Short mmCIF file of C-alpha atoms in Angstrom, two decimals:
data_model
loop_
_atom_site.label_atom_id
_atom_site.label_comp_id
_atom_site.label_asym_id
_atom_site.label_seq_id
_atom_site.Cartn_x
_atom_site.Cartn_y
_atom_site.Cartn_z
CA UNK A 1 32.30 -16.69 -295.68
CA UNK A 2 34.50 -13.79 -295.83
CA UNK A 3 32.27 -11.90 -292.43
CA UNK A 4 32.76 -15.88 -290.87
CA UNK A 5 37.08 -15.87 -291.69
CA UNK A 6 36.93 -12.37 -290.28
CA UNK A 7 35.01 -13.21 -286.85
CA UNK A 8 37.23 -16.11 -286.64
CA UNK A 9 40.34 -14.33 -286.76
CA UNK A 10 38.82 -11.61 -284.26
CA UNK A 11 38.29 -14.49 -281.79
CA UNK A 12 41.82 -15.77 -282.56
CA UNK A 13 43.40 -12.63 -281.47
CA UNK A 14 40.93 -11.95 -278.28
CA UNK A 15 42.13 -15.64 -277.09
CA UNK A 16 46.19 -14.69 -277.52
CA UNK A 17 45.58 -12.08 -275.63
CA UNK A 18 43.97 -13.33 -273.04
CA UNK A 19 45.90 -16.04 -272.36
CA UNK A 20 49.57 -15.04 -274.09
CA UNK A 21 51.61 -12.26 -272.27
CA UNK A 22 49.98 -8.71 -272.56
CA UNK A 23 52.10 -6.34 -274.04
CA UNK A 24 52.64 -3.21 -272.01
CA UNK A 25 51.35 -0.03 -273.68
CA UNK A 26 54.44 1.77 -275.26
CA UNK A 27 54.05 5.22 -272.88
CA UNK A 28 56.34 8.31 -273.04
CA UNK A 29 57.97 10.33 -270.36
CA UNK A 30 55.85 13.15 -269.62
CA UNK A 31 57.30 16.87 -269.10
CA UNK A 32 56.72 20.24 -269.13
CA UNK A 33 58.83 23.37 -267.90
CA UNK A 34 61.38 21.07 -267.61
CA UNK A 35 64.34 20.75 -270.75
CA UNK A 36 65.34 17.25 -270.59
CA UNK A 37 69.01 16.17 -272.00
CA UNK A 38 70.02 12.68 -271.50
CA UNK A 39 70.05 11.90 -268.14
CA UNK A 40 69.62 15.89 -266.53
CA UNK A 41 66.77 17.86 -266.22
CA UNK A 42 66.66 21.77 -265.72
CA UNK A 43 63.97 23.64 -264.63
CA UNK A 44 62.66 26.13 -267.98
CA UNK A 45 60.13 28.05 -266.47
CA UNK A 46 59.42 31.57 -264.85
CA UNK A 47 59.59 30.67 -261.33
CA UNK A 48 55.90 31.03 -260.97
CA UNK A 49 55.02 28.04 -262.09
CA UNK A 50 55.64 24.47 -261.08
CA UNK A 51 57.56 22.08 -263.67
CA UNK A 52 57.41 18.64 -263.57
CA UNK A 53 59.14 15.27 -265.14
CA UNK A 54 56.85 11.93 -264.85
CA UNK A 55 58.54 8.66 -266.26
CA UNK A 56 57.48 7.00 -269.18
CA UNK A 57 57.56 3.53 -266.56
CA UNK A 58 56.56 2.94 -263.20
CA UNK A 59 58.87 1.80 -260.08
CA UNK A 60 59.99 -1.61 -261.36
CA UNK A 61 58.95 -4.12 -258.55
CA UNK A 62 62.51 -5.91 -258.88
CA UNK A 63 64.76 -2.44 -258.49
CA UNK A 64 61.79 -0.53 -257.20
CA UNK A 65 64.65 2.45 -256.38
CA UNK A 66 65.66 5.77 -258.01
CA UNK A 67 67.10 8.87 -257.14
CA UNK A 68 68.82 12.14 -258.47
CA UNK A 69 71.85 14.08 -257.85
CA UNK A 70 70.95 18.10 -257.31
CA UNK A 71 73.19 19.57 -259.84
CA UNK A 72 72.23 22.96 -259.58
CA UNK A 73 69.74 24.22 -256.65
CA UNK A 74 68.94 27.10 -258.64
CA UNK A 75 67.43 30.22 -256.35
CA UNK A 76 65.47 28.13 -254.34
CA UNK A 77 65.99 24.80 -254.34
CA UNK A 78 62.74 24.07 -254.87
CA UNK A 79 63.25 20.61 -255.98
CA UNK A 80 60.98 17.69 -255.24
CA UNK A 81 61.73 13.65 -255.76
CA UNK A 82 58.68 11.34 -255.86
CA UNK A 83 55.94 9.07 -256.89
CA UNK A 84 52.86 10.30 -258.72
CA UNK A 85 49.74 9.06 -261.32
CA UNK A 86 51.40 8.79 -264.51
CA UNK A 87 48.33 11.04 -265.62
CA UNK A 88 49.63 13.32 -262.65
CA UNK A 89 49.00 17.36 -263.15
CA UNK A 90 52.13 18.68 -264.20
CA UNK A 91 51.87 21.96 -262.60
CA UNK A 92 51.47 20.26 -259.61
CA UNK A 93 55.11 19.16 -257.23
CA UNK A 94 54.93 15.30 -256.07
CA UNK A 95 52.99 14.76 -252.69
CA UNK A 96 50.57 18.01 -253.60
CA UNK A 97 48.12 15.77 -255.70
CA UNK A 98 46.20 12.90 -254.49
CA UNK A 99 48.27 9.50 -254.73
CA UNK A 100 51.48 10.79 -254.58
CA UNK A 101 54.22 11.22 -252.46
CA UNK A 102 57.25 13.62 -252.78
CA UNK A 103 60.57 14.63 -250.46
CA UNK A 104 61.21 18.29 -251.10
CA UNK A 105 64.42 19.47 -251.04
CA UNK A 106 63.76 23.53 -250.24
CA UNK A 107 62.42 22.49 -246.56
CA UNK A 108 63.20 18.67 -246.28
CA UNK A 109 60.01 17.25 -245.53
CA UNK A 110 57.62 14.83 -246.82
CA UNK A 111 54.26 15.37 -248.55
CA UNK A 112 51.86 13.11 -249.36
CA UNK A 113 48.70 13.73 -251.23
CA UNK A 114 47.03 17.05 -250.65
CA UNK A 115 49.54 18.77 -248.32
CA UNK A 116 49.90 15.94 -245.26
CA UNK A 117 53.87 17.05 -244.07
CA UNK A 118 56.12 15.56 -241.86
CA UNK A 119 59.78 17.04 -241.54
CA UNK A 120 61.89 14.23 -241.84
CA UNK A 121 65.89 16.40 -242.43
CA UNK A 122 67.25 19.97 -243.44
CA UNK A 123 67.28 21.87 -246.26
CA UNK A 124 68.64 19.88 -249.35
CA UNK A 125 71.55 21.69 -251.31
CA UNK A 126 74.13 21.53 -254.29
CA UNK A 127 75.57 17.62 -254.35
CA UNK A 128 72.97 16.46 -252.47
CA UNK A 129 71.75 12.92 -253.29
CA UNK A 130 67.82 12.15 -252.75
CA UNK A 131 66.23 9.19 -253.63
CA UNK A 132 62.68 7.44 -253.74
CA UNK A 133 61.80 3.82 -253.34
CA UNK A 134 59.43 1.12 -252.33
CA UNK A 135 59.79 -1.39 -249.74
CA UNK A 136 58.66 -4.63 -249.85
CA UNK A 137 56.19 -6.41 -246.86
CA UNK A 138 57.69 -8.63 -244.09
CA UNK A 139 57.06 -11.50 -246.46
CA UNK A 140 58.79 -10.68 -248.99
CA UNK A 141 55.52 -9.88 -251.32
CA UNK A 142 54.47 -6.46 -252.65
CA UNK A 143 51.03 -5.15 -250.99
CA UNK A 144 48.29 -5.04 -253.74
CA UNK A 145 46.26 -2.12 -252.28
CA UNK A 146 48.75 0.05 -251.43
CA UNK A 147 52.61 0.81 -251.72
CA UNK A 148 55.08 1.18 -248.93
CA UNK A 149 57.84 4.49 -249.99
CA UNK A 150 61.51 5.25 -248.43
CA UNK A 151 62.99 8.41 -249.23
CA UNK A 152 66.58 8.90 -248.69
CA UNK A 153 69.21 11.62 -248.84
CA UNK A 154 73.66 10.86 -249.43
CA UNK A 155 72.92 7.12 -248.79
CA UNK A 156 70.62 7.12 -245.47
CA UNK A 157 67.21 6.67 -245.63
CA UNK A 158 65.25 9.64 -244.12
CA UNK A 159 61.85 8.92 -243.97
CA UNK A 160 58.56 7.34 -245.42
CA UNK A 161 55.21 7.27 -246.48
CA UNK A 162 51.99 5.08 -247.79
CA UNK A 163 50.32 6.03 -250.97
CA UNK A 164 46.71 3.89 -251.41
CA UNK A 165 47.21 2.67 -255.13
CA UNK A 166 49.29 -0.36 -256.05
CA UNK A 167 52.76 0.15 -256.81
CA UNK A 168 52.70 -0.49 -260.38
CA UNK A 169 50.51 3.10 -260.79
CA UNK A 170 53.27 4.73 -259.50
CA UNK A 171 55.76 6.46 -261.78
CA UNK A 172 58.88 8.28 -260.50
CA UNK A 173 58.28 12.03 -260.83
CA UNK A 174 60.57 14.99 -260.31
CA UNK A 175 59.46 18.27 -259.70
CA UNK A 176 60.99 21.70 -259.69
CA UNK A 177 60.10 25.70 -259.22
CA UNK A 178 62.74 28.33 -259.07
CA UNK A 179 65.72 29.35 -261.95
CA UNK A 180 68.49 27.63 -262.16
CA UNK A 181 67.13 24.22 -260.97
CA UNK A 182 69.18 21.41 -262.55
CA UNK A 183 69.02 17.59 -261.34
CA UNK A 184 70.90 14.41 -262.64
CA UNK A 185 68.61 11.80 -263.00
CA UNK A 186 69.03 7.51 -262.40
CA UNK A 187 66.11 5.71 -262.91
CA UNK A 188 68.21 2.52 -262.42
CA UNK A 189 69.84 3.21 -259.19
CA UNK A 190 70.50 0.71 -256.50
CA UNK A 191 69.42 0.38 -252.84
CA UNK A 192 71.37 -1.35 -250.49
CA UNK A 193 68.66 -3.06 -248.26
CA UNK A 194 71.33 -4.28 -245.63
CA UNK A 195 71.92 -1.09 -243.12
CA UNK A 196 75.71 -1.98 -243.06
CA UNK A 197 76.40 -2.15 -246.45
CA UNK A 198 74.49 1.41 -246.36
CA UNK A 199 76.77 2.62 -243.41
CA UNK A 200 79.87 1.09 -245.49
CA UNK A 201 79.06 3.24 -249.17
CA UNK A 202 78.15 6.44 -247.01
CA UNK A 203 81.58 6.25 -244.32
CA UNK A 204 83.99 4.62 -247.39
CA UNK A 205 86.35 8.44 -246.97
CA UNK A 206 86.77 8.10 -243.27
CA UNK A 207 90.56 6.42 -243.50
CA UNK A 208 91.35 9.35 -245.43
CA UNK A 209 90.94 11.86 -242.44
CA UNK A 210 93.65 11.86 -239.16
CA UNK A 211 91.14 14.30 -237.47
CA UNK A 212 87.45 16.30 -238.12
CA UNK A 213 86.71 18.82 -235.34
CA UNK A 214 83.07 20.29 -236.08
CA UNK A 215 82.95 18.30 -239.08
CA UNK A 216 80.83 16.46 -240.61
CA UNK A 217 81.65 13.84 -243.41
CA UNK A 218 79.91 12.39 -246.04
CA UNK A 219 81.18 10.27 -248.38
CA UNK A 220 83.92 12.42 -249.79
CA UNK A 221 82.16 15.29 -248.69
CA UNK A 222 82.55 17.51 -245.54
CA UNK A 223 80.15 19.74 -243.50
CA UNK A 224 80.35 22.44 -241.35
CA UNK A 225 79.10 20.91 -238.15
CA UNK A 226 79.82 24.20 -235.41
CA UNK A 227 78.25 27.20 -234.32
CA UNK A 228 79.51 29.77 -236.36
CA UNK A 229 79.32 32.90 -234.19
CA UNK A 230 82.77 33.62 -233.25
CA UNK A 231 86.11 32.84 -234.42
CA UNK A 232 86.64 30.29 -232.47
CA UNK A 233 84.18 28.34 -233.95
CA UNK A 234 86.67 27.03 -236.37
CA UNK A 235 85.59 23.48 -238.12
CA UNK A 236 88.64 21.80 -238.88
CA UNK A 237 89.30 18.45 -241.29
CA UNK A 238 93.12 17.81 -241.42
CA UNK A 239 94.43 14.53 -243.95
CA UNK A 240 95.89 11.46 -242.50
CA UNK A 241 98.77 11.18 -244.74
CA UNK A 242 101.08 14.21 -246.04
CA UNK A 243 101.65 15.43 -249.15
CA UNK A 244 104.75 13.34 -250.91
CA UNK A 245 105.89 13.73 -254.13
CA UNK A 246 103.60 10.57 -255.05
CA UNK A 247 100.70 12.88 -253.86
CA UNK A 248 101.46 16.18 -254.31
CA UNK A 249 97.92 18.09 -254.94
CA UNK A 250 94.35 17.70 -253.40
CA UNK A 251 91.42 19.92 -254.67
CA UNK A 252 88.28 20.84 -253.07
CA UNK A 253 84.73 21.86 -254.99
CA UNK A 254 82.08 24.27 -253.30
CA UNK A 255 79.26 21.96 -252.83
CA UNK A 256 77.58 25.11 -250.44
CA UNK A 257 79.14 28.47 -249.98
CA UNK A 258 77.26 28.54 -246.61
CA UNK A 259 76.34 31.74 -244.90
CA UNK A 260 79.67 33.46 -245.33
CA UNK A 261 81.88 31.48 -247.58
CA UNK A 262 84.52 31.09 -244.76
CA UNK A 263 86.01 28.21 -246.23
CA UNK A 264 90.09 28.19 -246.11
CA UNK A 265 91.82 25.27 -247.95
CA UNK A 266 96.19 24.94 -248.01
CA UNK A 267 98.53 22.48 -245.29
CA UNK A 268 98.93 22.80 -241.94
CA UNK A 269 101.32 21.01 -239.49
CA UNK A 270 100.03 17.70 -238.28
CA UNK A 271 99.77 19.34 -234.61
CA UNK A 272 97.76 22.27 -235.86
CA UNK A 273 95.53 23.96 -233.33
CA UNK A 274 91.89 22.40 -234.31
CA UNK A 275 90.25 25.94 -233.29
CA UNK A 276 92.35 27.97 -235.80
CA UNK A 277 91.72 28.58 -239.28
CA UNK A 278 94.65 26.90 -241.63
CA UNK A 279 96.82 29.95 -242.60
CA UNK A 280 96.21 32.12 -238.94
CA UNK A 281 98.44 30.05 -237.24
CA UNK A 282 102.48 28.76 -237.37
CA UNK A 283 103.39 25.77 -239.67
CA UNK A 284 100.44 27.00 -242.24
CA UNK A 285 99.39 27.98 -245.01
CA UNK A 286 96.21 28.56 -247.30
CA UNK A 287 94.17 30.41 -249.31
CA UNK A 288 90.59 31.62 -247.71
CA UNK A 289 87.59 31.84 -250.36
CA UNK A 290 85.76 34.38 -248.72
CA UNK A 291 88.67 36.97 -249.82
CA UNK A 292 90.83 35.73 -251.98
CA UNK A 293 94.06 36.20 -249.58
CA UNK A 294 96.42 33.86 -248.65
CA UNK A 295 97.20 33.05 -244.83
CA UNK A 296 100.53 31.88 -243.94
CA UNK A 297 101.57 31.52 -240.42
CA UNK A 298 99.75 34.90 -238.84
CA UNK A 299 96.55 36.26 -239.07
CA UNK A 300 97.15 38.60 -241.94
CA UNK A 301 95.76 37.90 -245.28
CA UNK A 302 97.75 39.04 -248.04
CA UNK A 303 96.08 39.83 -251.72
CA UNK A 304 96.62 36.74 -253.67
CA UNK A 305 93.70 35.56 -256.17
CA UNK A 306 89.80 36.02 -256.67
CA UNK A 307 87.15 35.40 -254.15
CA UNK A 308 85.51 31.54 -255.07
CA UNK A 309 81.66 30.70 -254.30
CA UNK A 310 79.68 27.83 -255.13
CA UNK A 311 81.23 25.15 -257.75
CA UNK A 312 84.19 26.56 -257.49
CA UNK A 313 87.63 24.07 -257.25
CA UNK A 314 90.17 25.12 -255.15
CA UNK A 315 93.43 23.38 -255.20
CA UNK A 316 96.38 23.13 -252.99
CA UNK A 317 99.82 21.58 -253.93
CA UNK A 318 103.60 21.80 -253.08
CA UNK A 319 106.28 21.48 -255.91
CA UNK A 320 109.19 19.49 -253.32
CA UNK A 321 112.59 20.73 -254.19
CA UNK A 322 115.22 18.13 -256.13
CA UNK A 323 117.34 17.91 -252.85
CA UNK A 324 115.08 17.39 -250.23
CA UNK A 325 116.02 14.65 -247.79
CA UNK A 326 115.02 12.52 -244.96
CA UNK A 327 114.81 13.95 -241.39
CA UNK A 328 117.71 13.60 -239.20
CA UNK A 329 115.91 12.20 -236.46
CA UNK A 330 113.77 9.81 -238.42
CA UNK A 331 110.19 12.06 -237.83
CA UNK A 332 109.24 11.11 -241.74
CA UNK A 333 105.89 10.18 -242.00
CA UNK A 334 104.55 7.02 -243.77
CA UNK A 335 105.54 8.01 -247.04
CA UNK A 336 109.27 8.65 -245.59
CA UNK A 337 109.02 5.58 -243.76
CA UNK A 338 108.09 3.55 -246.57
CA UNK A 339 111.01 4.92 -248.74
CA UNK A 340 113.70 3.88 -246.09
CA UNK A 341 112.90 0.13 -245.75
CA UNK A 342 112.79 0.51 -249.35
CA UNK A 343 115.98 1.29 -249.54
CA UNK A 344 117.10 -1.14 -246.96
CA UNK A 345 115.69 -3.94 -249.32
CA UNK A 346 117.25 -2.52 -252.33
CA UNK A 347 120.11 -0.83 -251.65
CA UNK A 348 119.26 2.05 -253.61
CA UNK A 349 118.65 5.77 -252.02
CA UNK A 350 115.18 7.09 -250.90
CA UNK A 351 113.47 8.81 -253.62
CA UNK A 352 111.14 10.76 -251.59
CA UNK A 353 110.21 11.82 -248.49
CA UNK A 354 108.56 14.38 -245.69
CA UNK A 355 111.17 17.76 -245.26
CA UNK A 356 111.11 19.37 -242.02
CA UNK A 357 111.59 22.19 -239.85
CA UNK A 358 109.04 24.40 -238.14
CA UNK A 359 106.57 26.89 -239.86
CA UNK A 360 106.26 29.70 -242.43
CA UNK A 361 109.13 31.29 -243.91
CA UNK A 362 107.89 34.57 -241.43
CA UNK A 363 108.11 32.52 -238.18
CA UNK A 364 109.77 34.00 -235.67
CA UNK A 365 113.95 34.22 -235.56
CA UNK A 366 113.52 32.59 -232.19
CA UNK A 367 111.77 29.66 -233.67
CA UNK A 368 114.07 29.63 -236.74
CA UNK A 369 117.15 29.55 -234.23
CA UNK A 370 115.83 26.46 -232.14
CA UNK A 371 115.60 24.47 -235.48
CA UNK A 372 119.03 25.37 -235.76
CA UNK A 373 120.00 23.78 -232.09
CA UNK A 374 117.91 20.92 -232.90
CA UNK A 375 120.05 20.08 -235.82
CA UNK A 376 117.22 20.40 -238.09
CA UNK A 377 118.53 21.54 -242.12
CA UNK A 378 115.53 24.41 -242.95
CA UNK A 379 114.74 23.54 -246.45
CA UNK A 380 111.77 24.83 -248.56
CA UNK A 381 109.27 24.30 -250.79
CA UNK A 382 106.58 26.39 -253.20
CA UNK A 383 103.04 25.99 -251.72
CA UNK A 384 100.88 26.76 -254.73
CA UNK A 385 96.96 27.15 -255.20
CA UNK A 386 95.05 26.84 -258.31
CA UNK A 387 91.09 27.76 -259.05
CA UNK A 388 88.83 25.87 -261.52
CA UNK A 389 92.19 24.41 -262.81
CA UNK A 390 94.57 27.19 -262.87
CA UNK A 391 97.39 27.97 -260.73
CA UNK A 392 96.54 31.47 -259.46
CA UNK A 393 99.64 32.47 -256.83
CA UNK A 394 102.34 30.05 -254.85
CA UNK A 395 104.63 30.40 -251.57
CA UNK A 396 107.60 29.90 -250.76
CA UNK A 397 107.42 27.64 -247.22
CA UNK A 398 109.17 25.72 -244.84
CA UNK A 399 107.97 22.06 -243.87
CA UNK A 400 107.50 21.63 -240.53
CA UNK A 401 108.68 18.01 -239.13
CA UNK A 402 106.24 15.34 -239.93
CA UNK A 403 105.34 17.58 -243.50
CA UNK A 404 102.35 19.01 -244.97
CA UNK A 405 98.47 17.92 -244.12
CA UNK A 406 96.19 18.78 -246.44
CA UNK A 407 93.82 21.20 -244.06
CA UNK A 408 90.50 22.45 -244.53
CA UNK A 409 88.68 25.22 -242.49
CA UNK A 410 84.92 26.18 -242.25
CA UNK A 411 83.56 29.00 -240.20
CA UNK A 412 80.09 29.46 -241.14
CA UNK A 413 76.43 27.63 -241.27
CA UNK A 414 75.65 24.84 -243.94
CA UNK A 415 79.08 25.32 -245.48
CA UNK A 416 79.86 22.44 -247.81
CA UNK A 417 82.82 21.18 -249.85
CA UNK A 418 83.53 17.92 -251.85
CA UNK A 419 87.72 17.03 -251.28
CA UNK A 420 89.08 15.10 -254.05
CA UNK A 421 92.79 13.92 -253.21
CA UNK A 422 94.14 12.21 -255.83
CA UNK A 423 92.23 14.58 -258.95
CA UNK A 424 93.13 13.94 -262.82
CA UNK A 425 94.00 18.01 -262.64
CA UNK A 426 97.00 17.64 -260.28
#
């Protein structure tokens, strides 16, 4: 009776699973030479060896999208975003083993399986966002056989690929290979499927910007677009609005140093010649990264504060005198503009505006006489820069009618910088 109970019970259970839900083994993410803490991963290992992170689950069919955030490209940047076996080698980087598929960030192409390539952008760096997906057929159903992959990079898709296995094999895999590796990993990211919503989340910093000359923007992050082999290869990225005593401070992180770290950050004129570095020229003023001077109005740097490199802040602010007042001739800006209708409505004084006259406090006596005929009152105000949150020098300036743009300058190849302009630090 007792061997009759048991069968029973064994035939019982085989039924409720074959016909009740089936649970879904309990797996674990899979790792090694790679320290996992939360949601970041850093590469452990010697260099000479690959590391790699697998998922504990595979693409979810519903959100079948993730992607990481490079951190930290390490010495290399030997970082690689994918889809592999969740049984994958983990010595091996995505898209170098058999049923997988992996965007590499050290040369920006595409493998899949045993070393197929294409080249689908450049070289990934520091802030760079890559992502891995899978897209669904025409008809709105997954294919069974195989699965259909996007890979992106900052919000555009870049390129794809086919792996032969059904998509629920597929697990999302990170790989890495040099010191200093460090990604920020979202398994539960979103894709915008819709091309203009894409275009809308990558463009969303463009009202901020009057002007980009050899610039390229991204989000809130600008790249060097120019040459880079003379001086007058100047990128240039110059704020819509001037700094007002309501926004006072903008700061600036090195995403990529670049070639030579000729990145120059301070305020400029709003007519500010688009082939000159901010500082070199009249109505300017900024510090330059790849010295540590500070430019105003000339061409010669002056000792000021240490050299910055990559991940370094740089800030730029102006501490606006208690008396400052409203242009004679009206040239205020929005901000002044704002504050006189306000005080039409009201009856109460401006509280802030734009001050005025021409450049640096070393412009020319000719140039501070004409300010003079024009009936212009030469006030001034203390420039000051700060670095990873600490004010390192300040300047004594004049504003030049219209005020202060925030100004950034770039002179070399794949420089990179993230501009923050309203920061918790100012």
């Amino acid at each position: 009776m007792d061997d009759f109970n048991r069968q029973v019970r064994e035939l019982l259970s085989w039924k409720k699973m074959e016909h009740g839900p089936t649970a879904t083994p309990l797996l674990h993410d899979r790792f090694e030479r790679i320290q996992v803490h939360g949601d970041v991963l850093r590469y452990q290992g010697n260099s000479g060896d690959v590391g790699c992170f697998v998922a504990s689950q595979p693409l979810p069919k519903h959100n079948n999208y993730f992607e990481v955030v490079i951190t930290d490209s390490g010495v290399r940047g030997s970082i690689a975003v994918g889809v592999v076996l969740y049984d994958h080698n983990l010595t091996e980087q995505p898209g170098c083993a058999s049923c997988s598929a992996g965007y590499h960030a050290d040369d920006g192409k595409l493998y899949i399986g045993h070393g197929v390539t294409q080249q689908v952008s450049d070289k990934c760096h520091t802030g760079d966002r890559i992502g891995c997906g899978s897209r669904e057929d025409t008809d709105g159903q997954q294919n069974q056989e195989s699965a259909s992959l996007f890979f992106t990079r900052n919000g555009k898709e870049v390129g794809s690929a086919i792996v032969p296995v059904p998509l629920e094999s597929l697990y999302p895999a990170v790989g890495m290979h040099s010191i200093g590796e460090e990604v920020q990993l979202d398994l539960l990211a979103e894709w915008a499927s819709n091309e203009e919503d894409n275009l809308m989340m990558v463009d969303n910093h463009e009202d901020d910007w009057a002007r980009l000359h050899d610039m390229k923007l991204s989000g809130s992050v600008l790249e060097y677009a120019g040459k880079g082999k003379s001086i007058m290869d100047v990128g240039l990225a110059q704020a819509k609005l001037p700094l007002s005593t309501r926004s006072h401070y903008f700061e600036v992180e090195i995403v990529n140093p670049g070639a030579k770290c000729y990145i120059a950050v301070g305020v400029a004129r709003k007519d500010y010649p688009k082939q000159r570095h901010p500082g070199w020229s009249k109505g300017s003023v900024a510090y330059h990264a790849d010295d540590g001077k500070i430019f105003y109005g000339n061409g010669v740097g002056h000792p000021f504060g240490p050299r910055c490199h990559k991940g370094d802040i740089m800030g730029c602010g102006i501490m606006f005198p208690r008396d400052f007042h409203l242009d004679s001739e009206g040239e205020c800006g929005t901000y002044g503009k704002e504050d006189l209708q306000q005080s039409k409505d009201t009856g109460r004084q401006p509280t802030r505006a734009i001050l005025h006259c021409t450049d640096s406090e070393d412009d020319d006596d000719d140039d501070a006489e004409g300010c003079r005929d024009s009936h212009h009152r030469a006030q001034k105000a203390v420039v000051f820069f700060s670095r990873n949150g600490k004010i390192i020098g300040k300047k004594e300036s004049r504003i030049p009618p219209g005020g202060f743009y925030p100004t950034i300058g770039m002179l070399s190849s794949e420089e990179k910088v993230k501009v923050e302009f309203q920061p918790l630090s100012g």
